[in-house]
Coordinates of C-alpha atoms and ligand atoms in Angstrom, one line a residue:
X1 CA -22.7 12.0 -22.4
X2 CA -21.3 11.5 -18.7
X3 CA -22.0 9.2 -15.9
X4 CA -21.5 9.8 -12.3
X5 CA -21.9 7.3 -9.1
X6 CA -24.1 10.0 -7.5
X7 CA -25.5 10.0 -3.6
X8 CA -29.2 11.3 -4.3
X9 CA -30.7 10.8 -0.4
X10 CA -28.7 9.3 2.3
X11 CA -27.5 7.1 4.4
X12 CA -28.6 5.1 1.3
X13 CA -27.0 3.1 -1.9
X14 CA -24.9 5.5 -4.4
X15 CA -26.1 5.2 -7.8
X16 CA -24.4 5.6 -11.2
X17 CA -26.5 8.3 -13.7
X18 CA -26.6 9.9 -16.6
X19 CA -24.9 14.1 -16.5
X20 CA -25.1 17.0 -19.4
X21 CA -21.7 17.4 -20.2
X22 CA -20.6 19.5 -18.6
X23 CA -18.9 23.1 -19.4
X24 CA -16.0 24.7 -18.6
X25 CA -15.7 27.5 -16.9
X26 CA -13.0 30.6 -16.7
X27 CA -9.6 29.3 -14.9
X28 CA -11.6 25.9 -14.8
X29 CA -10.8 22.7 -16.9
X30 CA -13.2 19.6 -17.8
X31 CA -11.1 16.1 -17.3
X32 CA -11.6 13.0 -18.2
X33 CA -11.7 10.8 -15.3
X34 CA -9.1 7.9 -16.4
X35 CA -9.3 6.6 -12.0
X36 CA -10.6 7.4 -9.0
X37 CA -10.1 6.6 -5.8
X38 CA -12.3 6.0 -3.4
X39 CA -12.0 5.7 0.7
X40 CA -12.8 6.7 3.8
X41 CA -13.6 10.3 3.3
X42 CA -16.3 8.4 0.5
X43 CA -17.4 5.1 3.1
X44 CA -18.5 8.3 5.7
X45 CA -20.1 9.8 2.8
X46 CA -22.6 7.1 3.2
X47 CA -23.5 6.9 7.1
X48 CA -24.0 10.3 7.6
X49 CA -28.1 11.0 8.1
X50 CA -27.1 14.7 6.2
X51 CA -24.6 15.3 3.2
X52 CA -22.8 19.3 3.9
X53 CA -24.7 19.0 0.0
X54 CA -27.4 16.2 -2.0
X55 CA -27.2 15.3 -5.1
X56 CA -23.1 14.7 -4.6
X57 CA -20.8 12.5 -6.2
X58 CA -18.0 11.7 -4.6
X59 CA -14.2 10.9 -5.5
X60 CA -11.9 13.3 -4.6
X61 CA -8.9 12.1 -5.3
X62 CA -8.0 10.7 -9.8
X63 CA -5.4 11.3 -12.5
X64 CA -7.2 11.8 -15.9
X65 CA -6.5 14.2 -19.0
X66 CA -7.8 17.6 -20.6
X67 CA -10.3 17.3 -22.6
X68 CA -11.5 20.9 -22.3
X69 CA -9.9 24.4 -20.6
X70 CA -11.7 28.3 -20.2
X71 CA -10.1 30.8 -20.4
X72 CA -7.3 31.9 -18.1
X73 CA -6.7 28.5 -17.4
X74 CA -2.5 27.0 -18.0
X75 CA -3.2 24.1 -19.4
X76 CA -4.6 22.0 -22.3
X77 CA -5.6 19.4 -23.7
X78 CA -4.5 16.1 -23.5
X79 CA -2.4 16.9 -20.5
X80 CA -2.1 14.6 -17.6
X81 CA -3.4 14.9 -14.2
X82 CA -3.8 14.5 -11.1
X83 CA -7.3 15.7 -9.3
X84 CA -6.8 16.8 -6.0
X85 CA -9.5 16.8 -2.6
X86 CA -9.4 21.0 -2.4
X87 CA -11.8 21.4 -5.3
X88 CA -11.6 25.7 -4.3
X89 CA -9.9 28.5 -2.0
X90 CA -10.3 32.5 -1.9
X91 CA -7.4 32.6 -3.2
X92 CA -6.4 35.4 -0.8
X93 CA -5.9 35.1 2.3
X94 CA -1.4 33.9 4.7
X95 CA -2.5 29.7 3.4
X96 CA -3.2 30.3 -0.2
X97 CA -1.2 33.3 -0.1
X98 CA 2.2 30.5 0.6
X99 CA 0.6 27.4 -1.2
X100 CA -1.4 26.1 2.0
X101 CA -4.1 25.7 0.4
X102 CA -5.5 23.2 2.4
X103 CA -5.4 25.2 5.4
X104 CA -7.6 27.8 3.8
X105 CA -11.0 29.1 5.8
X106 CA -13.1 29.1 2.5
X107 CA -11.4 25.4 1.5
X108 CA -13.6 23.6 -0.4
X109 CA -12.7 19.8 -0.6
X110 CA -13.9 17.5 -3.6
X111 CA -15.9 15.2 -3.4
X112 CA -18.0 16.9 0.2
X113 CA -19.1 20.1 -1.1
X114 CA -18.5 20.7 -4.8
X115 CA -19.4 16.8 -7.0
X116 CA -16.2 14.5 -7.5
X117 CA -14.2 13.0 -9.6
X118 CA -16.5 9.6 -9.7
X119 CA -17.3 9.9 -13.0
X120 CA -16.2 9.4 -16.3
X121 CA -15.5 13.3 -16.6
X122 CA -14.7 15.8 -13.4
X123 CA -15.0 19.7 -14.0
X124 CA -12.5 21.5 -11.6
X125 CA -11.1 24.2 -10.6
X126 CA -7.3 25.2 -12.2
X127 CA -5.4 25.9 -9.1
X128 CA -7.3 22.2 -7.6
X129 CA -5.2 20.7 -10.6
X130 CA -1.1 19.5 -11.0
X131 CA 0.0 19.0 -14.8
X132 CA 1.8 15.3 -13.5
X133 CA 5.4 15.6 -14.3
X134 CA 7.0 12.7 -14.5
X135 CA 10.7 13.2 -12.2
X136 CA 13.8 13.9 -13.5
X137 CA 16.4 10.7 -15.3
X138 CA 12.0 8.1 -15.6
X139 CA 10.7 7.7 -18.9
X140 CA 8.1 9.2 -19.3
X141 CA 5.0 8.3 -18.7
X142 CA 2.0 5.8 -21.5
X143 CA -0.3 7.5 -23.1
X144 CA -2.2 4.9 -22.5
X145 CA -2.1 3.9 -18.7
X146 CA -2.2 0.3 -17.9
X147 CA -4.7 -0.4 -15.6
X148 CA -1.7 -0.7 -12.2
X149 CA 0.0 2.5 -13.6
X150 CA -3.8 4.4 -12.9
X151 CA -4.2 2.8 -9.7
X152 CA -1.0 4.5 -8.9
X153 CA -1.5 7.4 -10.1
X154 CA -5.0 8.0 -8.9
X155 CA -4.2 7.1 -4.9
X156 CA -1.0 10.0 -4.9
X157 CA -3.4 13.0 -5.5
X158 CA -4.6 12.3 -1.9
X159 CA -3.8 8.9 0.1
X160 CA -0.5 9.2 0.0
X161 CA -0.2 12.5 -0.3
X162 CA -1.9 12.3 3.4
X163 CA 0.8 9.2 4.0
X164 CA 4.0 11.1 3.1
X165 CA 3.2 14.9 4.9
X166 CA 2.4 12.3 7.8
X167 CA 6.0 11.2 7.5
X168 CA 7.6 14.6 6.9
X169 CA 5.5 15.5 9.9
X170 CA 8.0 14.0 12.3
X171 CA 10.1 15.9 11.4
X172 CA 12.9 12.5 11.7
X173 CA 16.2 14.2 10.9
X174 CA 18.1 10.4 10.6
X175 CA 16.1 6.7 10.9
X176 CA 13.6 5.8 14.0
X177 CA 11.7 4.4 15.1
X178 CA 7.7 4.5 13.7
X179 CA 5.4 3.3 14.7
X180 CA 1.8 3.6 12.5
X181 CA -1.4 2.3 13.8
X182 CA -4.3 1.7 11.6
X183 CA -3.1 -0.5 8.2
X184 CA -5.8 1.0 6.0
X185 CA -6.0 2.8 3.4
X186 CA -3.1 5.7 4.6
X187 CA -2.1 3.6 7.3
X188 CA 0.0 1.2 4.6
X189 CA 1.1 3.5 2.9
X190 CA 2.8 5.4 5.0
X191 CA 4.6 2.1 5.8
X192 CA 5.6 2.0 2.8
X193 CA 7.1 5.4 2.9
X194 CA 8.9 5.8 6.5
X195 CA 10.8 2.6 4.7
X196 CA 11.4 4.3 2.0
X197 CA 12.6 7.4 4.2
X198 CA 15.0 4.3 6.2
X199 CA 13.3 4.9 9.6
X200 CA 12.2 1.4 10.8
X201 CA 8.2 0.1 10.5
X202 CA 6.4 -1.5 13.6
X203 CA 2.8 -1.8 12.5
X204 CA -0.5 -1.5 15.0
X205 CA -4.1 -2.9 14.5
X206 CA -6.9 -5.0 15.6
X207 CA -7.2 -7.2 12.1
X208 CA -5.4 -10.1 12.1
X209 CA -5.4 -9.8 7.9
X210 CA -4.5 -5.9 7.8
X211 CA -1.2 -6.9 9.8
X212 CA -0.5 -9.8 7.5
X213 CA -0.3 -7.1 5.5
X214 CA 1.5 -5.1 7.2
X215 CA 4.8 -7.0 7.9
X216 CA 4.1 -8.2 3.4
X217 CA 5.5 -4.1 3.4
X218 CA 8.0 -4.9 6.2
X219 CA 6.6 -4.1 8.9
X220 CA 7.9 -5.6 13.0
X221 CA 5.4 -6.6 14.9
X222 CA 4.9 -4.3 17.7
X223 CA 6.8 -4.7 20.7
X224 CA 9.3 -1.4 22.4
X225 CA 9.3 2.4 22.7
X226 CA 9.2 4.0 19.7
X227 CA 10.5 7.7 18.9
X228 CA 8.0 8.4 16.3
X229 CA 3.6 7.3 15.8
X230 CA 1.9 7.7 13.2
X231 CA -1.9 8.1 14.1
X232 CA -4.7 6.7 10.8
X233 CA -7.2 5.5 13.1
X234 CA -10.0 8.1 14.1
X235 CA -9.7 6.1 17.3
X236 CA -8.8 6.8 21.5
X237 CA -7.5 3.4 22.3
X238 CA -4.6 3.8 18.8
X239 CA -4.2 7.0 20.0
X240 CA -3.6 6.5 23.4
X241 CA -0.9 4.0 22.7
X242 CA 1.2 5.7 20.5
X243 CA 1.2 8.3 23.6
X244 CA 2.0 4.6 26.2
X245 CA 4.2 3.0 23.2
X246 CA 6.2 6.4 22.7
X247 CA 9.8 7.8 23.7
X248 CA 10.3 10.9 26.1
X249 CA 10.1 13.9 23.8
X250 CA 8.6 11.8 20.5
X251 CA 6.7 13.7 17.8
X252 CA 2.9 11.8 16.7
X253 CA 0.9 12.6 13.6
X254 CA -3.1 12.1 13.7
X255 CA -3.5 11.8 9.9
X256 CA -7.3 9.6 10.5
X257 CA -11.0 12.0 10.9
X258 CA -13.3 10.9 11.1
X259 CA -17.1 12.9 11.3
X260 CA -17.7 12.1 15.3
X261 CA -14.6 10.8 16.6
X262 CA -13.6 12.1 19.8
X263 CA -10.6 11.5 21.4
X264 CA -9.8 11.6 25.5
X265 CA -5.7 11.6 26.3
X266 CA -4.7 12.3 30.0
X267 CA -2.6 15.1 30.0
X268 CA 0.0 14.9 31.9
X269 CA 0.7 12.2 29.7
X270 CA 1.6 14.3 27.0
X271 CA 2.9 17.4 29.0
X272 CA 4.9 16.3 31.3
X273 CA 6.9 14.1 28.7
X274 CA 7.2 16.2 26.0
X275 CA 4.7 14.4 23.1
X276 CA 4.4 17.0 20.2
X277 CA 1.2 16.0 18.7
X278 CA 0.3 17.1 15.6
X279 CA -2.7 16.9 13.0
X280 CA -3.3 17.0 9.3
X281 CA -4.8 16.0 5.7
X282 CA -2.6 15.8 3.1
X283 CA 0.8 18.2 2.7
X284 CA 2.2 20.9 1.0
X285 CA 3.3 20.5 -2.7
X286 CA 6.4 19.4 -2.2
X287 CA 4.7 16.5 -0.4
X288 CA 2.8 15.1 -3.0
X289 CA 5.4 15.7 -5.6
X290 CA 7.6 12.9 -3.3
X291 CA 5.6 10.5 -2.9
X292 CA 4.6 10.7 -7.0
X293 CA 8.2 10.8 -7.7
X294 CA 8.3 7.5 -4.8
X295 CA 5.5 5.4 -6.8
X296 CA 6.7 6.0 -9.9
X297 CA 10.3 5.0 -8.6
X298 CA 8.1 1.8 -8.1
X299 CA 9.5 2.2 -3.3
X300 CA 6.1 2.6 -2.8
X301 CA 3.0 0.1 -4.4
X302 CA -0.7 1.5 -3.0
X303 CA -2.5 -1.8 -2.5
X304 CA -5.3 -1.4 -4.6
X305 CA -8.7 -3.3 -5.7
X306 CA -9.7 -2.4 -8.7
X307 CA -13.6 -1.8 -10.5
X308 CA -15.7 -1.1 -12.4
X309 CA -17.5 3.0 -12.2
X310 CA -21.0 0.2 -12.6
X311 CA -20.1 -2.2 -10.2
X312 CA -18.9 0.8 -7.2
X313 CA -22.3 1.4 -6.2
X314 CA -22.8 -2.6 -5.1
X315 CA -19.0 -3.4 -3.3
X316 CA -19.5 0.3 -1.9
X317 CA -22.8 0.0 0.3
X318 CA -21.0 -4.0 0.4
X319 CA -18.1 -2.5 2.5
X320 CA -20.1 0.9 4.7
X321 CA -19.1 -1.3 7.4
X322 CA -15.5 -3.6 6.9
X323 CA -13.5 -0.4 5.2
X324 CA -10.9 -2.0 3.3
X325 CA -7.0 -2.2 3.8
X326 CA -6.4 -0.5 1.1
X327 CA -8.1 1.5 -1.6
X328 CA -10.6 1.1 -4.0
X329 CA -9.6 2.3 -7.8
X330 CA -12.4 2.2 -10.1
X331 CA -11.4 2.7 -13.4
X332 CA -13.2 5.0 -16.5
Ligands
LIG1 ZN1 -7.7 30.9 1.3

C-alpha cells in the first residue's frame, strides 16, 4: 500500500498515511518515487489558512521509475522519469501548443492543485513527466540510484529548472557580473548555474551562514555595479537593493514568490535607468535539459539534506519558519 505525506488541516503538521494504490487512467502514468524534494512552495502550504485543497499531498519535484501505465501514453514500465511541478494543462491554448505549459491559464501545479509526489507512488499525467535521458557522451544512469544522485535528480525537475530559467532570462551574451539575492534552495543553484556559464557572481543575503555557502560555491562578496541580478527571495528590500546595484540598462529576474509577498519599487528607478524586469518560475524545456546536463557533468551540485519519509513531518514543521539554505529531499 502506498505511503504518502499528507496535509489534512490548515496550519497543522503533515502526517505520513497509507492510501489505496492508485490505478492510472487514460493518459496517466504511475511512478514509483525514488526521491522527492521539499522546498519553499511546500513550506508555504503549511502557512496558509485555506490551502487550495485538502487533504493534499505536497511535493512538486521528484525522480522515479514508471511502474504502471494507462492507455494512450508513450511511457513504458521501468522507464526513469522526472516528475515536474506542472501537473496538467488545457493542451490547446497558445502556451500549451508552444510547449510553454507554465503559462497556460488552466495549468494545475502538482502539490498545490493536485496531489504531489511526496510518497512512495504518485499518479501523474504523462505530459507532466520528462523521460530522463542522459546527455550524449555521458555514462548511463545506474539501475539503482545512489542517494546523492537520486537527490540531485529530484531537484532538476523544479528548483534547478527555475535557476536555469532565471539565468537564461537575463539574456547575457558575454561573461557578465551577476548579483544573486537570497542564497536558498533556488539561489544556491543560480550561483552555480551562472558560474558554470562563465559569469562572475556576487551574493547578497542577510544570513551569514548562507553567505558562507555562497562563498563556498565561488560567489564573491557584494560590492560594485552589476550587469544583471537574480532575486530569489520575495523581498522588497532585496529588489530595491538589486535595482540600486544594477547598471543602467541592466536586467533583473525575480524568481522568488510567496502567498502574501508585495513589492514596492520606485518607478523612476526602473524607467529612467531602463531596467528590464522579468518574473517567473521554471523555464523552457531547453532550460530543464540544460540543468540536467549541468548536474550529470558535475558542474552543479545541489546542496541537499536527505531524510526518510517518516521523518518528513517533524523536520518540515521544525523548519517552517526558518527555511533551509538548500533543499530537503525525501528518499523513498
Ligand atoms: Zn493551455
